[in-house]
Every structure is written in structure tokens, then in C-alpha cells.
Short mmCIF file of N, CA and C in Angstrom, two decimals:
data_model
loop_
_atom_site.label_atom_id
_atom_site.label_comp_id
_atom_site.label_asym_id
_atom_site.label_seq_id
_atom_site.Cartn_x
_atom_site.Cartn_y
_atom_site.Cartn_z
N UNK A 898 51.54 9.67 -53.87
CA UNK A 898 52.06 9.70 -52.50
C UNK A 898 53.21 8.70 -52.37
N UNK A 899 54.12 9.09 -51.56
CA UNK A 899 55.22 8.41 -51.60
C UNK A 899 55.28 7.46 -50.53
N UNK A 900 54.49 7.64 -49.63
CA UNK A 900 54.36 6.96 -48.19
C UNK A 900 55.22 6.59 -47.26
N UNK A 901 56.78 7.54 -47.50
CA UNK A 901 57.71 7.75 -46.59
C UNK A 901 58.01 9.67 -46.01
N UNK A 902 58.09 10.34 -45.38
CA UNK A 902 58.50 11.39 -44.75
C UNK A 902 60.08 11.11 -44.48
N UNK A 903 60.94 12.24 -45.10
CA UNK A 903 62.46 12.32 -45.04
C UNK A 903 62.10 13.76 -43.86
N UNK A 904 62.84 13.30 -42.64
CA UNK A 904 63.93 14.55 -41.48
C UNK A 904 65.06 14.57 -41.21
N UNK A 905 65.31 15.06 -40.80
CA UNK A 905 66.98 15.48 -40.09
C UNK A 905 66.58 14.00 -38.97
N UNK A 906 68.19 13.83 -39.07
CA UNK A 906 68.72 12.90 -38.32
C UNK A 906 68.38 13.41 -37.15
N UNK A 907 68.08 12.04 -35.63
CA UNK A 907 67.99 12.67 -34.55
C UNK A 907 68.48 11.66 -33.52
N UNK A 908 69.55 11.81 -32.74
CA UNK A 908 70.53 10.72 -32.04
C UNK A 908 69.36 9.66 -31.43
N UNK A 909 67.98 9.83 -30.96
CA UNK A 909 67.47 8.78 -30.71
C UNK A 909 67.55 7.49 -32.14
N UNK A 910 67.88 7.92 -33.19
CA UNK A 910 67.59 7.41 -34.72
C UNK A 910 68.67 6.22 -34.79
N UNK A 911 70.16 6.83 -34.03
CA UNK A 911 71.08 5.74 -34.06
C UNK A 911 71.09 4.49 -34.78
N UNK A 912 70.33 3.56 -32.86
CA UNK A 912 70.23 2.45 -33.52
C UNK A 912 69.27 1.89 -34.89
N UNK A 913 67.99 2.50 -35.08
CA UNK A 913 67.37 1.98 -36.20
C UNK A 913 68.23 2.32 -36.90
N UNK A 914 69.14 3.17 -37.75
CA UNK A 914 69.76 3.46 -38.58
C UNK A 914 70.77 2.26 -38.67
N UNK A 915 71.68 2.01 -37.22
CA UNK A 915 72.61 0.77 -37.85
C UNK A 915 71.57 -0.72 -38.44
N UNK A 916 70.77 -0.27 -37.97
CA UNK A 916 70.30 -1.62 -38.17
C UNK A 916 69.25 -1.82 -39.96
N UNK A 917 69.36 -0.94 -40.15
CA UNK A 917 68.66 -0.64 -41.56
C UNK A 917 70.09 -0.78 -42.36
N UNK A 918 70.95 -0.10 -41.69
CA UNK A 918 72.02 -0.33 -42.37
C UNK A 918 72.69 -1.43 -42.64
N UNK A 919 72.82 -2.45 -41.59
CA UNK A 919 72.91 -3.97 -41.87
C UNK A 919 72.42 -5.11 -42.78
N UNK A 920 71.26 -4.03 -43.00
CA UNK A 920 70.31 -5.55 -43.74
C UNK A 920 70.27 -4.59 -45.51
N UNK A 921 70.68 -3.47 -45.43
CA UNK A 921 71.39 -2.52 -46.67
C UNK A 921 71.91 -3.14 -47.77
N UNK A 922 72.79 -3.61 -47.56
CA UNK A 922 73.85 -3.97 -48.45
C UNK A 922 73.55 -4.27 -49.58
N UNK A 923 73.84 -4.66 -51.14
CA UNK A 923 73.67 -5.28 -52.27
C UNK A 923 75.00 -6.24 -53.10
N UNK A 924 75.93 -5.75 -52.25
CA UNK A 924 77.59 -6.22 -53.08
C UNK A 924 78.32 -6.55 -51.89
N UNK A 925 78.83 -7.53 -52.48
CA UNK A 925 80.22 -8.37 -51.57
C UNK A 925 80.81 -7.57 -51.25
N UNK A 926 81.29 -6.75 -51.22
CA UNK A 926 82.15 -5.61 -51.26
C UNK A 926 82.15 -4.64 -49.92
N UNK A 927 82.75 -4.07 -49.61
CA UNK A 927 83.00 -3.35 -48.30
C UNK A 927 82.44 -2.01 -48.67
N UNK A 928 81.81 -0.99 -47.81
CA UNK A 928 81.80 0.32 -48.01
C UNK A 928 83.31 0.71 -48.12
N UNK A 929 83.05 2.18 -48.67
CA UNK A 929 84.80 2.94 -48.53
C UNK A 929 84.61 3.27 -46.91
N UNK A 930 83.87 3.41 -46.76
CA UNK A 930 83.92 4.48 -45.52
C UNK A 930 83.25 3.31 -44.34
N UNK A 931 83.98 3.30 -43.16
CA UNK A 931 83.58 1.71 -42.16
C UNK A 931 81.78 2.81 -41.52
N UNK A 932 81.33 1.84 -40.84
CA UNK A 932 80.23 1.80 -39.94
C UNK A 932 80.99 2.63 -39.15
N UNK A 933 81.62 3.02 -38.71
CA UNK A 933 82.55 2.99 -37.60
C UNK A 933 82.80 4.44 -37.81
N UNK A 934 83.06 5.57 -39.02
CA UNK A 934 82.83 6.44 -39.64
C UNK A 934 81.68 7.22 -39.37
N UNK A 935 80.67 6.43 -40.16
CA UNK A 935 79.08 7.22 -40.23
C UNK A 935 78.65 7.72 -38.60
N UNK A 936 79.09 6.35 -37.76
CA UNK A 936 78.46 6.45 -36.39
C UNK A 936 79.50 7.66 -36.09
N UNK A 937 80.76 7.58 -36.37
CA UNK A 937 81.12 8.59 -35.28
C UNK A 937 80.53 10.28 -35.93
N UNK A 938 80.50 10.39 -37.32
CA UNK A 938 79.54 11.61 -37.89
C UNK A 938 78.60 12.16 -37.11
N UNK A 939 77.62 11.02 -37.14
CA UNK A 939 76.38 11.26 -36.22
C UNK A 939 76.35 11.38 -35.29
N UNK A 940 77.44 10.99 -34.50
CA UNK A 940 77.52 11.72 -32.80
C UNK A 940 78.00 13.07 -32.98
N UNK A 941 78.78 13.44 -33.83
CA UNK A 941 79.03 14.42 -33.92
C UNK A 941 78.14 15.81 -34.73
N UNK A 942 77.17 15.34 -34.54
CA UNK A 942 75.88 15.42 -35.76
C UNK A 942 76.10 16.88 -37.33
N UNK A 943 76.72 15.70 -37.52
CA UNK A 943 77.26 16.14 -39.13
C UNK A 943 76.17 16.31 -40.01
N UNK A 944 75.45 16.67 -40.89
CA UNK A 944 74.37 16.30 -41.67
C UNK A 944 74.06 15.22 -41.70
N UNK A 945 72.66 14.66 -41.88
CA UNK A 945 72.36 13.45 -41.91
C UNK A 945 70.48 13.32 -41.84
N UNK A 946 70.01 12.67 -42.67
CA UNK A 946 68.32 12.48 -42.59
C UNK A 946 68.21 11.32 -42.71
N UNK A 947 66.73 10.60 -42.32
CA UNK A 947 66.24 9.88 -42.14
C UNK A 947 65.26 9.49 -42.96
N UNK A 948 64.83 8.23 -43.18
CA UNK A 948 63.19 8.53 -44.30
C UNK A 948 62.50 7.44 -43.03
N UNK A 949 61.10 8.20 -42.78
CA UNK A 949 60.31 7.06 -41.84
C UNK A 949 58.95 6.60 -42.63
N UNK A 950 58.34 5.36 -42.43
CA UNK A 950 57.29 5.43 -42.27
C UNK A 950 56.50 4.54 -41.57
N UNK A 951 55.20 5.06 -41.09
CA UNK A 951 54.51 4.24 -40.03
C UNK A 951 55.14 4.51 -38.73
N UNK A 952 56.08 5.75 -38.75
CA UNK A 952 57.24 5.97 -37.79
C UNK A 952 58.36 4.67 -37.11
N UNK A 953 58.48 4.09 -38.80
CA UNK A 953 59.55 3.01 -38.51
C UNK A 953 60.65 3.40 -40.00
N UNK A 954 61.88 3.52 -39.03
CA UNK A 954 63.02 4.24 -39.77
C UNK A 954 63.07 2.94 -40.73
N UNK A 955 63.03 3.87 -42.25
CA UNK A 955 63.42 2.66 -43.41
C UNK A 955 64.44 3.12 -44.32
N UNK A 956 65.20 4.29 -44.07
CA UNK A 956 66.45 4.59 -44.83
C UNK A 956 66.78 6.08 -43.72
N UNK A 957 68.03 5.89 -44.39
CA UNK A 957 69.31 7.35 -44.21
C UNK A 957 70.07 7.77 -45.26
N UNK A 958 70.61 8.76 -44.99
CA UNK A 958 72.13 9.34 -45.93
C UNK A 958 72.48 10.27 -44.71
N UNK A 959 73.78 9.82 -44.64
CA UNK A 959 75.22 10.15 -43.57
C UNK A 959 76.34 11.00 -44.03
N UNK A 960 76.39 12.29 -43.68
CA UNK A 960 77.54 12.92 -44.20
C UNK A 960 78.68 13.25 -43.43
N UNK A 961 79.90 13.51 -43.83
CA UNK A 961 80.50 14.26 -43.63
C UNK A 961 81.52 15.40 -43.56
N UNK A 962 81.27 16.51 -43.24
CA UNK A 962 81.59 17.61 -43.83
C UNK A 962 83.27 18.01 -43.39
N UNK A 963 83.84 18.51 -44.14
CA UNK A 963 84.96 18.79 -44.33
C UNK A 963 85.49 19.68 -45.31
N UNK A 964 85.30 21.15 -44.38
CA UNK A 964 85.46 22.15 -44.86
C UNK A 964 84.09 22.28 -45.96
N UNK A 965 84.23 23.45 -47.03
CA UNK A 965 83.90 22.65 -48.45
C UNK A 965 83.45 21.97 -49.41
N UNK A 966 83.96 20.80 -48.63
CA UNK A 966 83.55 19.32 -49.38
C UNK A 966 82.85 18.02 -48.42
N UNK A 967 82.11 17.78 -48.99
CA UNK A 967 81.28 16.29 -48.11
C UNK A 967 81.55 15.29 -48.77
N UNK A 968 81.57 14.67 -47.72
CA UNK A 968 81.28 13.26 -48.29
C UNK A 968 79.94 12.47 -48.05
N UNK A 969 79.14 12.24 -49.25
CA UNK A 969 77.82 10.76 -48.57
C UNK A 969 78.72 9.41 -47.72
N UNK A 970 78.77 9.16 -46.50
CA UNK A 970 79.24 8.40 -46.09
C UNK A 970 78.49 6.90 -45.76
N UNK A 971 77.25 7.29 -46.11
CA UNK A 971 76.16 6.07 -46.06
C UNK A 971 74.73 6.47 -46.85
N UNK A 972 74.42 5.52 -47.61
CA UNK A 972 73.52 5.46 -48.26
C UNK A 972 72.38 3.88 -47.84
N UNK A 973 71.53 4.13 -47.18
CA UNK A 973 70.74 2.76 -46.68
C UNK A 973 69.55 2.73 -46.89
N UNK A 974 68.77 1.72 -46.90
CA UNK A 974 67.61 1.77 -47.30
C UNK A 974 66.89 0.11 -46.89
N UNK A 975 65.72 -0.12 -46.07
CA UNK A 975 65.09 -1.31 -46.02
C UNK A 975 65.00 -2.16 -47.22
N UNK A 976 65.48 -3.20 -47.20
CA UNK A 976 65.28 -3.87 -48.68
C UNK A 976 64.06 -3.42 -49.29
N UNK A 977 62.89 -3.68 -48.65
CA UNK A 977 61.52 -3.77 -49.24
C UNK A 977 61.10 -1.82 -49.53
N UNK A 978 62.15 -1.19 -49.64
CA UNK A 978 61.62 -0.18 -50.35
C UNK A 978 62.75 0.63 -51.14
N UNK A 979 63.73 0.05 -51.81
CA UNK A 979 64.20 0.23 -52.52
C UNK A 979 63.66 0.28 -53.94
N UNK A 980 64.03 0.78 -54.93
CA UNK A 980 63.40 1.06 -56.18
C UNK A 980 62.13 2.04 -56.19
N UNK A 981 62.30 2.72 -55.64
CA UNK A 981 60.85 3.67 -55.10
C UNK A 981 61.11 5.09 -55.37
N UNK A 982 62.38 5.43 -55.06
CA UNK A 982 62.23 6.56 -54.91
C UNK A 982 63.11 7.44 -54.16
N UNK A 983 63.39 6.69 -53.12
CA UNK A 983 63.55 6.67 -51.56
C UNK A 983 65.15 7.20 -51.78
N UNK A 984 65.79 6.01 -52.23
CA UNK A 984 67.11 6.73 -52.10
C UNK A 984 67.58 8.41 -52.70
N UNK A 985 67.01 8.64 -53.83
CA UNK A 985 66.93 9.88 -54.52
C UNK A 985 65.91 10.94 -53.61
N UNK A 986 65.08 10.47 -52.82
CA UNK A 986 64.64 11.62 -51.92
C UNK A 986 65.59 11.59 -50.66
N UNK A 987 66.33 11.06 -50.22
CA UNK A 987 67.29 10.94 -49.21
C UNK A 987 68.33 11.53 -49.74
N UNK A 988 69.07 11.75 -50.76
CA UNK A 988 70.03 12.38 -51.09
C UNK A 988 69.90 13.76 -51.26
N UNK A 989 68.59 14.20 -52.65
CA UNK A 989 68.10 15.15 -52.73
C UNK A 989 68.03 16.27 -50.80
N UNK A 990 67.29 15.51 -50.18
CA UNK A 990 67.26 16.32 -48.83
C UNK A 990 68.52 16.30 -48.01
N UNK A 991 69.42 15.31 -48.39
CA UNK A 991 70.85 15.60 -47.54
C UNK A 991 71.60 16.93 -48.05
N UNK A 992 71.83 16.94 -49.80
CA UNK A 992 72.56 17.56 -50.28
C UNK A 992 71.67 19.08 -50.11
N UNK A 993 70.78 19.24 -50.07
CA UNK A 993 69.93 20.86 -49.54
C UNK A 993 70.37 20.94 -48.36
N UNK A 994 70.60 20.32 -47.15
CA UNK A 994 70.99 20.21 -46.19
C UNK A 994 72.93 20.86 -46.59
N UNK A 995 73.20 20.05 -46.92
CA UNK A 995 75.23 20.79 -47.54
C UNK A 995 74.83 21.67 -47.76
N UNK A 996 74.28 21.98 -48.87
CA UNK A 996 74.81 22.89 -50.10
C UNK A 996 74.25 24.42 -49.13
N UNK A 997 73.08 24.35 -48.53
CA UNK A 997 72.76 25.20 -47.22
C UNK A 997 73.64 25.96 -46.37
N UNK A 998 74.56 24.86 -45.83
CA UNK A 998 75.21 24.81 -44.75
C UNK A 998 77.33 25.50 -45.71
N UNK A 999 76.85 26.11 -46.65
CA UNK A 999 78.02 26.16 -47.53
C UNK A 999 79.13 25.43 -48.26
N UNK A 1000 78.76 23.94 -48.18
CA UNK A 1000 79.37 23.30 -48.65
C UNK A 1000 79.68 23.44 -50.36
N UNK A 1001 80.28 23.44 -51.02
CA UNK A 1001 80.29 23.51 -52.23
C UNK A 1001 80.51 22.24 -53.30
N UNK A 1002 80.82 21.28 -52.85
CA UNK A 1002 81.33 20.04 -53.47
C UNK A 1002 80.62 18.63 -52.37
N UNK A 1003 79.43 17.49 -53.49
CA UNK A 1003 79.30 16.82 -52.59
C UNK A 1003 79.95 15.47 -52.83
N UNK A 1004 80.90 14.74 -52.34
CA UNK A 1004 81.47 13.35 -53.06
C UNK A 1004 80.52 11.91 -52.29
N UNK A 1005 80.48 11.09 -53.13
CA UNK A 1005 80.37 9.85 -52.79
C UNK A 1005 80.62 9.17 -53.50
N UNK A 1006 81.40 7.68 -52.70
CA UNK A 1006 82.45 6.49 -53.47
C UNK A 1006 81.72 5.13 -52.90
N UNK A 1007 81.42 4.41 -53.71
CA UNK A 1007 80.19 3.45 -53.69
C UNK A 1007 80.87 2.03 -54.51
N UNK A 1008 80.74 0.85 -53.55
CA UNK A 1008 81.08 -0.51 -54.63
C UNK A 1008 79.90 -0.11 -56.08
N UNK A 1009 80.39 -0.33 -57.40
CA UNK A 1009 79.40 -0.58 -57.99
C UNK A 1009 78.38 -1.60 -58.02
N UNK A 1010 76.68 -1.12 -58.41
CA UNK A 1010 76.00 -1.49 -57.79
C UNK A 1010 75.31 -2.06 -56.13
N UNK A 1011 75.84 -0.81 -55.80
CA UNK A 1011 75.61 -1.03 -54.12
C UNK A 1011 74.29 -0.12 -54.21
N UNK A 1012 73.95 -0.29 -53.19
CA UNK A 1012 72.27 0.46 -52.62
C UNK A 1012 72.98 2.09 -52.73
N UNK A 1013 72.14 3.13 -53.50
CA UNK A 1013 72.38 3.94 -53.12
C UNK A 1013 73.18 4.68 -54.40
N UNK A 1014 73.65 4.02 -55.42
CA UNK A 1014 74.56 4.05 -56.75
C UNK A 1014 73.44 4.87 -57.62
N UNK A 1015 72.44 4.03 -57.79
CA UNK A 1015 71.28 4.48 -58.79
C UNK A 1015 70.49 5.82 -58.44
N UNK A 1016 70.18 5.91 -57.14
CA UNK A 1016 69.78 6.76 -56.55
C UNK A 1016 71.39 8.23 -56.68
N UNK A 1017 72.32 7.96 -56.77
CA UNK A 1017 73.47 8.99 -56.98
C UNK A 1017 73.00 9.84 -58.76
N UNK A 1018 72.98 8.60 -59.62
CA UNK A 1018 72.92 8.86 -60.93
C UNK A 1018 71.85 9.59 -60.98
N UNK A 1019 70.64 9.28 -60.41
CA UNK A 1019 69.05 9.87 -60.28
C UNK A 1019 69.63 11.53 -59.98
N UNK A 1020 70.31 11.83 -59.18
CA UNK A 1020 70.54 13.01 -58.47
C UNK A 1020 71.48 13.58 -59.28
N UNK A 1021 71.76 13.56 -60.04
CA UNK A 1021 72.50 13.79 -61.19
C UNK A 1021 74.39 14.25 -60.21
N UNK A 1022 74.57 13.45 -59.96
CA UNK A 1022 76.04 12.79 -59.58
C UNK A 1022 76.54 12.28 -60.47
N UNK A 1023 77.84 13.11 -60.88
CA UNK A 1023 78.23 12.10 -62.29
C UNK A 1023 79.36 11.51 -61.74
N UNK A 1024 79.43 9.99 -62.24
CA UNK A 1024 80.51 9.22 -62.25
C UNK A 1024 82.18 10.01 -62.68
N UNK A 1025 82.85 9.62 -62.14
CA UNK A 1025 84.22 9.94 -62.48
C UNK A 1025 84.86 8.63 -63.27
N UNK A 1026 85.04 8.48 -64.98
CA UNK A 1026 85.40 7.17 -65.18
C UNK A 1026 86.69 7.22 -65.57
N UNK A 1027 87.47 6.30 -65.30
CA UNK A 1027 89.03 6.51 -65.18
C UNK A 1027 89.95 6.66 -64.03
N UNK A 1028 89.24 6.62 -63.08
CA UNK A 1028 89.74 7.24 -61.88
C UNK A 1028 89.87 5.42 -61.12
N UNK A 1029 90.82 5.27 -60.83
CA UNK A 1029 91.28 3.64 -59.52
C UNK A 1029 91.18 4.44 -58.16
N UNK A 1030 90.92 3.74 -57.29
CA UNK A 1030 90.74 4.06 -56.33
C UNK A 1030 91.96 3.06 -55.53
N UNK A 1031 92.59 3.63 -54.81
CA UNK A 1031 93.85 2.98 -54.13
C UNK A 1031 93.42 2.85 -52.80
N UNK A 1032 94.15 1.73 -52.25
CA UNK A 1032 93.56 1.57 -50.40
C UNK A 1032 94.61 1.16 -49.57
N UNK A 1033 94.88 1.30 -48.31
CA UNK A 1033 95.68 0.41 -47.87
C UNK A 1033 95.33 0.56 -46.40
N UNK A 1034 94.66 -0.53 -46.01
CA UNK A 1034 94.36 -0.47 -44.63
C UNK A 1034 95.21 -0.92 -43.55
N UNK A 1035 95.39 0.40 -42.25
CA UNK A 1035 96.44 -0.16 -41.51
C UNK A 1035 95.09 -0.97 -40.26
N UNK A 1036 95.63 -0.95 -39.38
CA UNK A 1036 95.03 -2.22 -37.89
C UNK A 1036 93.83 -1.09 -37.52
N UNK A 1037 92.79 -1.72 -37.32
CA UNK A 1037 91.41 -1.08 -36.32
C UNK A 1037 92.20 -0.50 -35.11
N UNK A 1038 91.99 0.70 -35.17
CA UNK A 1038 92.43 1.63 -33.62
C UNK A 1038 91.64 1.60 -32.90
N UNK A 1039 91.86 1.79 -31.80
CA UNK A 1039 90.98 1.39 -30.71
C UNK A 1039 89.83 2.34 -30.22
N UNK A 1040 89.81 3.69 -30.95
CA UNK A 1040 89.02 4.49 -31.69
C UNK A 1040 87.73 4.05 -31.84
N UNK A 1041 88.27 3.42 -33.04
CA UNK A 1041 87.18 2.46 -34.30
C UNK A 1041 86.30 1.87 -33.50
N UNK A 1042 87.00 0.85 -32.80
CA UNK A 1042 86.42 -0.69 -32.18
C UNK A 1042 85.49 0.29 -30.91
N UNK A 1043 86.20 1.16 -30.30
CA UNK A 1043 85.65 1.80 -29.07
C UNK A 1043 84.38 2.54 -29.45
N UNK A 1044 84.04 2.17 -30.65
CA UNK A 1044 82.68 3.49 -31.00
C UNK A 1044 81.24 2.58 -31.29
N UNK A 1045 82.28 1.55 -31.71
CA UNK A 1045 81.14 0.19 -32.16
C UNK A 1045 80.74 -0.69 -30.93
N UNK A 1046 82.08 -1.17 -29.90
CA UNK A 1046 81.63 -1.84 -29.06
C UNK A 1046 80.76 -0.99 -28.16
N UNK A 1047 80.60 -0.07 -28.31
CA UNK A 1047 79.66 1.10 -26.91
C UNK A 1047 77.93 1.00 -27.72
N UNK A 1048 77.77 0.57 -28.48
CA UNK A 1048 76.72 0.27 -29.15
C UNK A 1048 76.12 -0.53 -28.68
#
């Protein structure tokens, strides 16, 4: 027994989700994709599940779809149940969720060793090696800031 239940995302889920998502992290490092992203997905309710237990939210995976192609835009998980399982049953049920919904291609871009990396490889996601990833960030639009401060 695994002693978590994975569902579909459900807008009451929000806040536990940012907040699982906060205490997430494993690397100095920034997501590719801001908080600011995932949340606006989920209002827009893009794919997305939950893993509960004891009916206390202890992970997600956040997509979003575009055309085609998805992106995992969040991968989270309660510290204390990482290495379990959890992230690879959260993906596994997102990507049935795409691949469902006609998506054909699922991407996700991850600091190495971030929460959520191992659980990619588990799911048989293969690395792209060779590939740099280029960035250049212009100023927080008021977009951004306007989605987080309403939180």
C-alpha cells in the first residue's frame, strides 16, 4: 500500500498546493517555469493532480498544454514523502491525463537534482544531453505580480 491517493486537481487545492510547493524545493536554483506560471495554469485548469493523504495534500504535477505539446510545469512533493514513489505516481497520472486529452509530446526542464528529476527518469523521460538552455529575463509584468499578490 502506498498510503497516498493521486486526483485531478481541484481549485479548492490551490493553496495547499503553493504551499507544498514552497517547502518542495532541493536546489539553489530557480524553477524554469515561475510560481506565477503553474498558478495561472490552474486557474485556467490545465491538467494537473494532486496526491493526498489523511486528506492532507502532500504533492502535485502542473501542466501546461499547448497545442500538442505539454509542459510539467511543477513537480512537488512534502519533504517527508519523497523517495516513495510519489513523484512517479504523480507524473504517471498527469501524463494519462495529456496523452488522453491528445497531447502527443510531454516536456519537462528541471534544475538538476531538483524534486521531481528522479521521479522523470522513473517515468522513463529521457534526458536530452547536449542541449544549453538559454534565458534572458525581462521585468515581472504586472500580470505575474497580479496573480501572486491576489493569493
Amino acid at each position: 500500500m502506498t498510503g497516498w491517493r493521486v486526483r485531478d486537481y481541484t481549485q479548492d487545492d490551490l493553496e495547499p498546493v503553493i504551499r507544498v510547493d514552497m517547502q518542495s524545493g532541493t536546489t539553489e536554483e530557480p524553477p524554469l517555469f515561475p510560481l506565477s506560471d503553474a498558478v495561472t495554469a490552474l486557474q485556467a485548469r490545465h491538467p494537473a493532480v494532486v496526491a493526498t493523504a489523511d486528506d492532507v495534500l502532500i504533492g502535485a504535477a502542473v501542466s501546461r498544454v499547448e497545442g500538442e505539446r505539454a509542459w510539467i510545469l511543477r513537480i512537488c512533493m512534502a519533504p517527508g514523502w519523497r523517495q516513495r514513489g510519489l513523484g512517479s505516481a504523480l507524473i504517471t497520472a498527469l501524463e494519462q491525463r495529456l496523452f488522453a486529452a491528445g497531447v502527443r509530446a510531454v516536456h519537462a526542464a528541471l534544475p538538476e537534482g531538483e524534486t521531481g528529476a528522479t521521479a522523470l527518469r522513473n517515468c522513463d523521460f529521457g534526458a536530452r544531453p547536449g542541449l544549453v538552455f538559454f534565458e534572458k529575463r525581462g521585468p515581472v509584468t504586472p500580470q505575474s505580480a497580479g496573480t501572486l499578490s491576489s493569493l
